[in-house]
Amino acid sequence: MHMEVLAPKISKCPDMEPSYSKSICCPNTRFLSIKKSSKGEQMKNICQRIGIPCRALKSDRRNSFSAGMKFQLDDVIEAQQFDRDTLNAIFEVARDMENIEKNSPGSQLLKGYLMATLFYEPSTRTRLSFESAMKRLGGEVLTTENAREFSSAAKGETLEDTIRTVEGYSDIIVMRHFESGAARRAAATASIPVINAGDGPGQHPTQALLDVYTIEREIGKLDGIKVGLVGDLANGRTVRSLAYLLAKYKDVKFYFVAPEVVKMKDDIKEYLTSKEVTWEESADLIEVASECDVVYQTRIQKERFGERVELYEEARGKYIVNQDVLKVMQSHAVVMHPLPRLDEITVDVDADSRAAYFRQAKNGLYIRMALLKLLLVGW
Amino acid sequence: MHMEVLAPKISKCPDMEPSYSKSICCPNTRFLSIKKSSKGEQMKNICQRIGIPCRALKSDRRNSFSAGMKFQLDDVIEAQQFDRDTLNAIFEVARDMENIEKNSPGSQLLKGYLMATLFYEPSTRTRLSFESAMKRLGGEVLTTENAREFSSAAKGETLEDTIRTVEGYSDIIVMRHFESGAARRAAATASIPVINAGDGPGQHPTQALLDVYTIEREIGKLDGIKVGLVGDLANGRTVRSLAYLLAKYKDVKFYFVAPEVVKMKDDIKEYLTSKEVTWEESADLIEVASECDVVYQTRIQKERFGERVELYEEARGKYIVNQDVLKVMQSHAVVMHPLPRLDEITVDVDADSRAAYFRQAKNGLYIRMALLKLLLVGW
Amino acid sequence: MHMEVLAPKISKCPDMEPSYSKSICCPNTRFLSIKKSSKGEQMKNICQRIGIPCRALKSDRRNSFSAGMKFQLDDVIEAQQFDRDTLNAIFEVARDMENIEKNSPGSQLLKGYLMATLFYEPSTRTRLSFESAMKRLGGEVLTTENAREFSSAAKGETLEDTIRTVEGYSDIIVMRHFESGAARRAAATASIPVINAGDGPGQHPTQALLDVYTIEREIGKLDGIKVGLVGDLANGRTVRSLAYLLAKYKDVKFYFVAPEVVKMKDDIKEYLTSKEVTWEESADLIEVASECDVVYQTRIQKERFGERVELYEEARGKYIVNQDVLKVMQSHAVVMHPLPRLDEITVDVDADSRAAYFRQAKNGLYIRMALLKLLLVGW
């Protein structure tokens, strides 16, 4: 595996009849992208017929992509789309990215590429992380946290129309949306890659990837680990995604430590059981912490409690990661947290080398660099 | 005509007396721009006297600009400023830009140039299009959709003062404003080029240019075409500008197809008549569609109807471009729309090769690339 | 002194015990920065022990930094941190920056560096100035005017946690905050440089620097000058900072010309007296203007008057810089203003070569370029 600055991109053409004109075929693609490769052969024939200066025709790289590798990455929509081999392959690229970021300032790997961050609701942390990733690789960014304006109630444009416009301005779209499923719709429309940066209560796959990557980096393995999920296990998409992803590894054991009102839901428990993943619920954080490789703490989300302030206060104070927890944790174990944190981890924990949450945030940068690289220039 | 990365820019100096100091002469210009060429000779003399390292003096390019070309482009303020030759020349550059965007990712044509997008009201679509144009040519962008803050009621700064500050940070200003005439005031103040990206009910000249460019690209000519303008012809600045611009071409015929409440206004009709442009009004979209080279559909703007919801609903449903319309259209004809669209074009039209509206949006990118190139580095 | 594109950056490691792992040592630094040099030796030893590929170890540049120069610039937090030698040294670099901006478009001095503009309240003017400075030197920018969202009441993240995240995405943080002291807290947390772009009623040090730089550029000296401060002397942090800074120079004389309700406060007067700086209060702007090298006008801030509209209107109209004032000013003297201005300087003054306020705004660009250069690549 190697990297190069300007690898050929091979276009996806939409399903089309032979009579379609050239301008219909690739109305918005700058040059040809690696997207939707399953339609590659069909496209190749059509492009040839209608005379697109199709780089795919001049090189055999497409074949080598699909030949040598287990998968072709078109879009990043949900955590479940990744199998174990894919995850490992992405993590390997993320390690390369870590090297680039640390040792090769001014990388030009994505020079000439333009990413559109199309945010229908502000999420400054996620946006800055993606934009940093793109710029660390020499790419450029178009940004809006105002994307609702595109499809305002007053004007009523569909998401699909917006995507068709934005794909004409950029090479990849990173989208945050308030509706579950929006990312999938965008990807179905776009002829360029789409990354889901969170769609409502739905998915936030890059968060799930960086969590697993962090465990692998910190603990050194993913098989045979013990993970304590602590805090709001009912509402957090983070812990749910993590449970799904880690279920792909061997001999993983979960501990669920949650206040009664925000316990882990049955669907996840049943899923884990069906995958022969061991899990148990516990009310004793200290005991769990002494067993685990990873203590994954989460924030109790006040906004989920509405008027029930008392319930919130009770839940919030119940399981705190503090010096008492650190004391029983093994020396190789780590504390993780998706951030932002309130007081569910006390500030004095930060100085301990096992506090991994800021490194975890930083790993988000490497994962996003890796995904941008893979989607834009391939392996 | 050729392009080069760092063509000399020849400065405009404001009207000045010989005693003005150097710093007064060009307080805010980085190096010399091609602006306000009519004042060129006067400036040249003054610069020489006060010792500015004036690149204009070292080259004869300025002469060749005005000698070989029909016009010198200083600012883009309104559609009417362009005559037929100018339009053709810009379209030729837009074609070059299309080539660059498709075949030369990472162009550095505008490397080292900085564009300020100074938006007094958000217009994400227009902003992203300009910013993409700048970045596709290797230029950089400063952006604000918060420009009202500069001149907030509380602080009360004039537009002129704001421009004098912003021109010190950038090489070209793209301005969106809520007041008609604001762009002209900005251009009169600025010593760097200004592009009007829409000023209130006034002008949106780059939209007008991209519309004409699209017709020329899709139909292959501008003389002798038949254009059906459909929908809200009373309020849309788009169709009004288009009528003005196409009146510069020979044997153009217009059909106006509009609900009674939003009919084309008399000033345009009289203007066309005075220019010996043929036009007729019709209530039969099908018949018009069968005649036309271009069916230019527009959105009925709900916001113009206020309380009169019934009138809006009636107007809105009256003329829809759908499969029935497509069926009668000639095979070389196209459907255009400035976007966003609601349901005035049905979604099933999108798949037809004659649906040109997303290509039209994309052409906005090429037109803006061309204008940025022309204003910053000349022909 | 010379400049180079990729000078080594020498990392700050936090205070740490030898047992700290590598990833703890520099969790967020890309490569090693020159920050917190006083901790340099300790860091060097630790880095060596834990095996960081520490560029500092490979070069002796750090020694030359601290050997040849009077100071090491880590952060820019408040005007008072600069002594006279430091100011002169910064101004020398600002002159170099002026040359670069005017004569070397497309400078790559900061290529590969990423600046985060972390604004907790919008300040478009200041933000664009910093972003232009970074881009004029080839650097890149991550931007948010939405930074409150990071630490929203709902989520409650601390400033320190936000900084720890953002420092992972960037090489330098430019922060605007609504709370006095926020910049100092950010700098204490960050392992990368922090520039204060205004923290509430506290400090706005780059404004103070550009003011002094402008006087030096326009008048040619800072010793022995006479400065009239006019307008709102009670509330403006600008004039207060200016008084503090100019007190470092010899034989400076101040005149205070202010409406009764916004007179200069006693703390500044006492400070100046303690530094043996002469000052006097006057109600006669014409007489003061005839004496001064600099007439520094300021805006009466309506927002400080609340309900007392009459008082505001009276104060506002009292001291106007107009043609009458210009007439008595010496030919070498200048009018300055931090902008935005309302009518405290009449528009007809703009055309006079002694109107220095737009050049002053432009100088803000050079000062910020200089600071970014110094903090990121050193002298």
mmCIF file of N, CA, C and O in Angstrom, chain A residues 224-266:
data_model
loop_
_atom_site.group_PDB
_atom_site.id
_atom_site.type_symbol
_atom_site.label_atom_id
_atom_site.label_comp_id
_atom_site.label_asym_id
_atom_site.label_seq_id
_atom_site.Cartn_x
_atom_site.Cartn_y
_atom_site.Cartn_z
ATOM 1 N N GLY A 224 -10.850 -10.199 22.947
ATOM 2 C CA GLY A 224 -10.603 -10.545 24.331
ATOM 3 C C GLY A 224 -10.598 -9.394 25.311
ATOM 4 O O GLY A 224 -10.079 -9.524 26.425
ATOM 5 N N ILE A 225 -11.170 -8.252 24.924
ATOM 6 C CA ILE A 225 -11.152 -7.134 25.862
ATOM 7 C C ILE A 225 -12.434 -7.059 26.687
ATOM 8 O O ILE A 225 -13.475 -7.592 26.306
ATOM 9 N N LYS A 226 -12.303 -6.398 27.838
ATOM 10 C CA LYS A 226 -13.458 -6.163 28.708
ATOM 11 C C LYS A 226 -13.739 -4.667 28.755
ATOM 12 O O LYS A 226 -12.854 -3.879 29.079
ATOM 13 N N VAL A 227 -14.980 -4.331 28.442
ATOM 14 C CA VAL A 227 -15.332 -2.923 28.309
ATOM 15 C C VAL A 227 -16.506 -2.587 29.227
ATOM 16 O O VAL A 227 -17.568 -3.209 29.135
ATOM 17 N N GLY A 228 -16.304 -1.608 30.084
ATOM 18 C CA GLY A 228 -17.399 -1.133 30.929
ATOM 19 C C GLY A 228 -18.021 0.112 30.326
ATOM 20 O O GLY A 228 -17.347 1.125 30.155
ATOM 21 N N LEU A 229 -19.286 0.015 29.974
ATOM 22 C CA LEU A 229 -20.001 1.188 29.455
ATOM 23 C C LEU A 229 -20.757 1.825 30.612
ATOM 24 O O LEU A 229 -21.561 1.151 31.262
ATOM 25 N N VAL A 230 -20.505 3.106 30.837
ATOM 26 C CA VAL A 230 -21.003 3.753 32.049
ATOM 27 C C VAL A 230 -21.791 5.012 31.688
ATOM 28 O O VAL A 230 -21.413 5.750 30.776
ATOM 29 N N GLY A 231 -22.890 5.230 32.413
ATOM 30 C CA GLY A 231 -23.617 6.485 32.254
ATOM 31 C C GLY A 231 -24.919 6.294 31.516
ATOM 32 O O GLY A 231 -25.683 5.377 31.799
ATOM 33 N N ASP A 232 -25.167 7.169 30.539
ATOM 34 C CA ASP A 232 -26.421 7.140 29.801
ATOM 35 C C ASP A 232 -26.326 6.119 28.675
ATOM 36 O O ASP A 232 -25.860 6.414 27.580
ATOM 37 N N LEU A 233 -26.797 4.912 28.934
ATOM 38 C CA LEU A 233 -26.692 3.843 27.935
ATOM 39 C C LEU A 233 -27.963 3.726 27.100
ATOM 40 O O LEU A 233 -27.993 3.017 26.098
ATOM 41 N N ALA A 234 -28.997 4.474 27.495
ATOM 42 C CA ALA A 234 -30.263 4.380 26.761
ATOM 43 C C ALA A 234 -30.295 5.315 25.572
ATOM 44 O O ALA A 234 -30.793 4.974 24.506
ATOM 45 N N ASN A 235 -29.735 6.496 25.749
ATOM 46 C CA ASN A 235 -29.896 7.527 24.720
ATOM 47 C C ASN A 235 -28.665 7.749 23.853
ATOM 48 O O ASN A 235 -28.765 8.236 22.740
ATOM 49 N N GLY A 236 -27.508 7.405 24.393
ATOM 50 C CA GLY A 236 -26.290 7.749 23.658
ATOM 51 C C GLY A 236 -26.099 6.849 22.448
ATOM 52 O O GLY A 236 -25.988 5.631 22.580
ATOM 53 N N ARG A 237 -26.055 7.452 21.258
ATOM 54 C CA ARG A 237 -25.799 6.641 20.062
ATOM 55 C C ARG A 237 -24.365 6.118 20.093
ATOM 56 O O ARG A 237 -24.038 5.102 19.491
ATOM 57 N N THR A 238 -23.499 6.812 20.830
ATOM 58 C CA THR A 238 -22.099 6.415 20.913
ATOM 59 C C THR A 238 -21.939 4.998 21.457
ATOM 60 O O THR A 238 -21.294 4.147 20.847
ATOM 61 N N VAL A 239 -22.510 4.748 22.631
ATOM 62 C CA VAL A 239 -22.309 3.439 23.257
ATOM 63 C C VAL A 239 -23.027 2.339 22.481
ATOM 64 O O VAL A 239 -22.564 1.207 22.417
ATOM 65 N N ARG A 240 -24.124 2.691 21.876
ATOM 66 C CA ARG A 240 -24.846 1.705 21.071
ATOM 67 C C ARG A 240 -24.009 1.285 19.852
ATOM 68 O O ARG A 240 -23.849 0.100 19.575
ATOM 69 N N SER A 241 -23.458 2.280 19.159
ATOM 70 C CA SER A 241 -22.615 1.970 18.005
ATOM 71 C C SER A 241 -21.403 1.144 18.413
ATOM 72 O O SER A 241 -20.990 0.212 17.727
ATOM 73 N N LEU A 242 -20.819 1.518 19.551
ATOM 74 C CA LEU A 242 -19.642 0.822 20.030
ATOM 75 C C LEU A 242 -19.952 -0.648 20.300
ATOM 76 O O LEU A 242 -19.172 -1.542 19.951
ATOM 77 N N ALA A 243 -21.107 -0.896 20.909
ATOM 78 C CA ALA A 243 -21.507 -2.271 21.191
ATOM 79 C C ALA A 243 -21.649 -3.067 19.893
ATOM 80 O O ALA A 243 -21.158 -4.201 19.776
ATOM 81 N N TYR A 244 -22.295 -2.454 18.906
ATOM 82 C CA TYR A 244 -22.437 -3.128 17.611
ATOM 83 C C TYR A 244 -21.078 -3.474 17.010
ATOM 84 O O TYR A 244 -20.832 -4.576 16.534
ATOM 85 N N LEU A 245 -20.169 -2.490 17.017
ATOM 86 C CA LEU A 245 -18.875 -2.690 16.350
ATOM 87 C C LEU A 245 -18.012 -3.722 17.077
ATOM 88 O O LEU A 245 -17.397 -4.593 16.461
ATOM 89 N N LEU A 246 -17.949 -3.622 18.403
ATOM 90 C CA LEU A 246 -17.078 -4.542 19.149
ATOM 91 C C LEU A 246 -17.604 -5.972 19.109
ATOM 92 O O LEU A 246 -16.848 -6.927 19.326
ATOM 93 N N ALA A 247 -18.887 -6.109 18.811
ATOM 94 C CA ALA A 247 -19.459 -7.457 18.703
ATOM 95 C C ALA A 247 -18.828 -8.235 17.546
ATOM 96 O O ALA A 247 -18.979 -9.453 17.443
ATOM 97 N N LYS A 248 -18.129 -7.540 16.673
ATOM 98 C CA LYS A 248 -17.456 -8.213 15.550
ATOM 99 C C LYS A 248 -16.148 -8.877 15.994
ATOM 100 O O LYS A 248 -15.521 -9.605 15.220
ATOM 101 N N TYR A 249 -15.709 -8.592 17.214
ATOM 102 C CA TYR A 249 -14.442 -9.155 17.679
ATOM 103 C C TYR A 249 -14.700 -10.321 18.620
ATOM 104 O O TYR A 249 -15.805 -10.518 19.119
ATOM 105 N N LYS A 250 -13.615 -11.095 18.887
ATOM 106 C CA LYS A 250 -13.761 -12.323 19.669
ATOM 107 C C LYS A 250 -13.637 -12.083 21.171
ATOM 108 O O LYS A 250 -12.802 -11.282 21.594
ATOM 109 N N ASP A 251 -14.423 -12.822 21.937
ATOM 110 C CA ASP A 251 -14.261 -12.838 23.383
ATOM 111 C C ASP A 251 -14.325 -11.469 24.026
ATOM 112 O O ASP A 251 -13.604 -11.183 24.993
ATOM 113 N N VAL A 252 -15.141 -10.610 23.472
ATOM 114 C CA VAL A 252 -15.345 -9.302 24.114
ATOM 115 C C VAL A 252 -16.384 -9.456 25.214
ATOM 116 O O VAL A 252 -17.356 -10.186 25.067
ATOM 117 N N LYS A 253 -16.137 -8.813 26.337
ATOM 118 C CA LYS A 253 -17.153 -8.816 27.391
ATOM 119 C C LYS A 253 -17.554 -7.400 27.756
ATOM 120 O O LYS A 253 -16.693 -6.543 27.950
ATOM 121 N N PHE A 254 -18.866 -7.167 27.844
ATOM 122 C CA PHE A 254 -19.385 -5.852 28.223
ATOM 123 C C PHE A 254 -19.929 -5.850 29.650
ATOM 124 O O PHE A 254 -20.554 -6.813 30.094
ATOM 125 N N TYR A 255 -19.704 -4.741 30.325
ATOM 126 C CA TYR A 255 -20.377 -4.450 31.591
ATOM 127 C C TYR A 255 -21.203 -3.190 31.383
ATOM 128 O O TYR A 255 -20.679 -2.190 30.866
ATOM 129 N N PHE A 256 -22.444 -3.225 31.780
ATOM 130 C CA PHE A 256 -23.288 -2.026 31.669
ATOM 131 C C PHE A 256 -23.502 -1.442 33.061
ATOM 132 O O PHE A 256 -24.052 -2.101 33.946
ATOM 133 N N VAL A 257 -23.070 -0.219 33.255
ATOM 134 C CA VAL A 257 -23.226 0.445 34.557
ATOM 135 C C VAL A 257 -23.997 1.729 34.327
ATOM 136 O O VAL A 257 -23.432 2.736 33.895
ATOM 137 N N ALA A 258 -25.295 1.696 34.594
ATOM 138 C CA ALA A 258 -26.129 2.846 34.267
ATOM 139 C C ALA A 258 -27.188 3.066 35.337
ATOM 140 O O ALA A 258 -27.708 2.102 35.911
ATOM 141 N N PRO A 259 -27.524 4.323 35.580
ATOM 142 C CA PRO A 259 -28.671 4.604 36.438
ATOM 143 C C PRO A 259 -29.918 3.948 35.851
ATOM 144 O O PRO A 259 -30.019 3.812 34.622
ATOM 145 N N GLU A 260 -30.863 3.594 36.714
ATOM 146 C CA GLU A 260 -32.057 2.858 36.298
ATOM 147 C C GLU A 260 -32.763 3.504 35.105
ATOM 148 O O GLU A 260 -33.153 2.825 34.166
ATOM 149 N N VAL A 261 -32.873 4.839 35.126
ATOM 150 C CA VAL A 261 -33.678 5.508 34.088
ATOM 151 C C VAL A 261 -33.023 5.513 32.705
ATOM 152 O O VAL A 261 -33.692 5.803 31.717
ATOM 153 N N VAL A 262 -31.733 5.239 32.655
ATOM 154 C CA VAL A 262 -31.062 5.283 31.346
ATOM 155 C C VAL A 262 -30.293 3.991 31.095
ATOM 156 O O VAL A 262 -29.178 3.984 30.573
ATOM 157 N N LYS A 263 -30.904 2.869 31.487
ATOM 158 C CA LYS A 263 -30.279 1.548 31.294
ATOM 159 C C LYS A 263 -30.146 1.184 29.819
ATOM 160 O O LYS A 263 -30.901 1.669 28.976
ATOM 161 N N MET A 264 -29.219 0.308 29.543
ATOM 162 C CA MET A 264 -29.051 -0.196 28.177
ATOM 163 C C MET A 264 -30.338 -0.879 27.721
ATOM 164 O O MET A 264 -30.958 -1.640 28.461
ATOM 165 N N LYS A 265 -30.742 -0.609 26.505
ATOM 166 C CA LYS A 265 -32.018 -1.125 26.015
ATOM 167 C C LYS A 265 -31.898 -2.587 25.556
ATOM 168 O O LYS A 265 -30.817 -3.072 25.252
ATOM 169 N N ASP A 266 -33.056 -3.227 25.501
ATOM 170 C CA ASP A 266 -33.074 -4.663 25.229
ATOM 171 C C ASP A 266 -32.554 -5.024 23.840
ATOM 172 O O ASP A 266 -31.961 -6.083 23.650
#
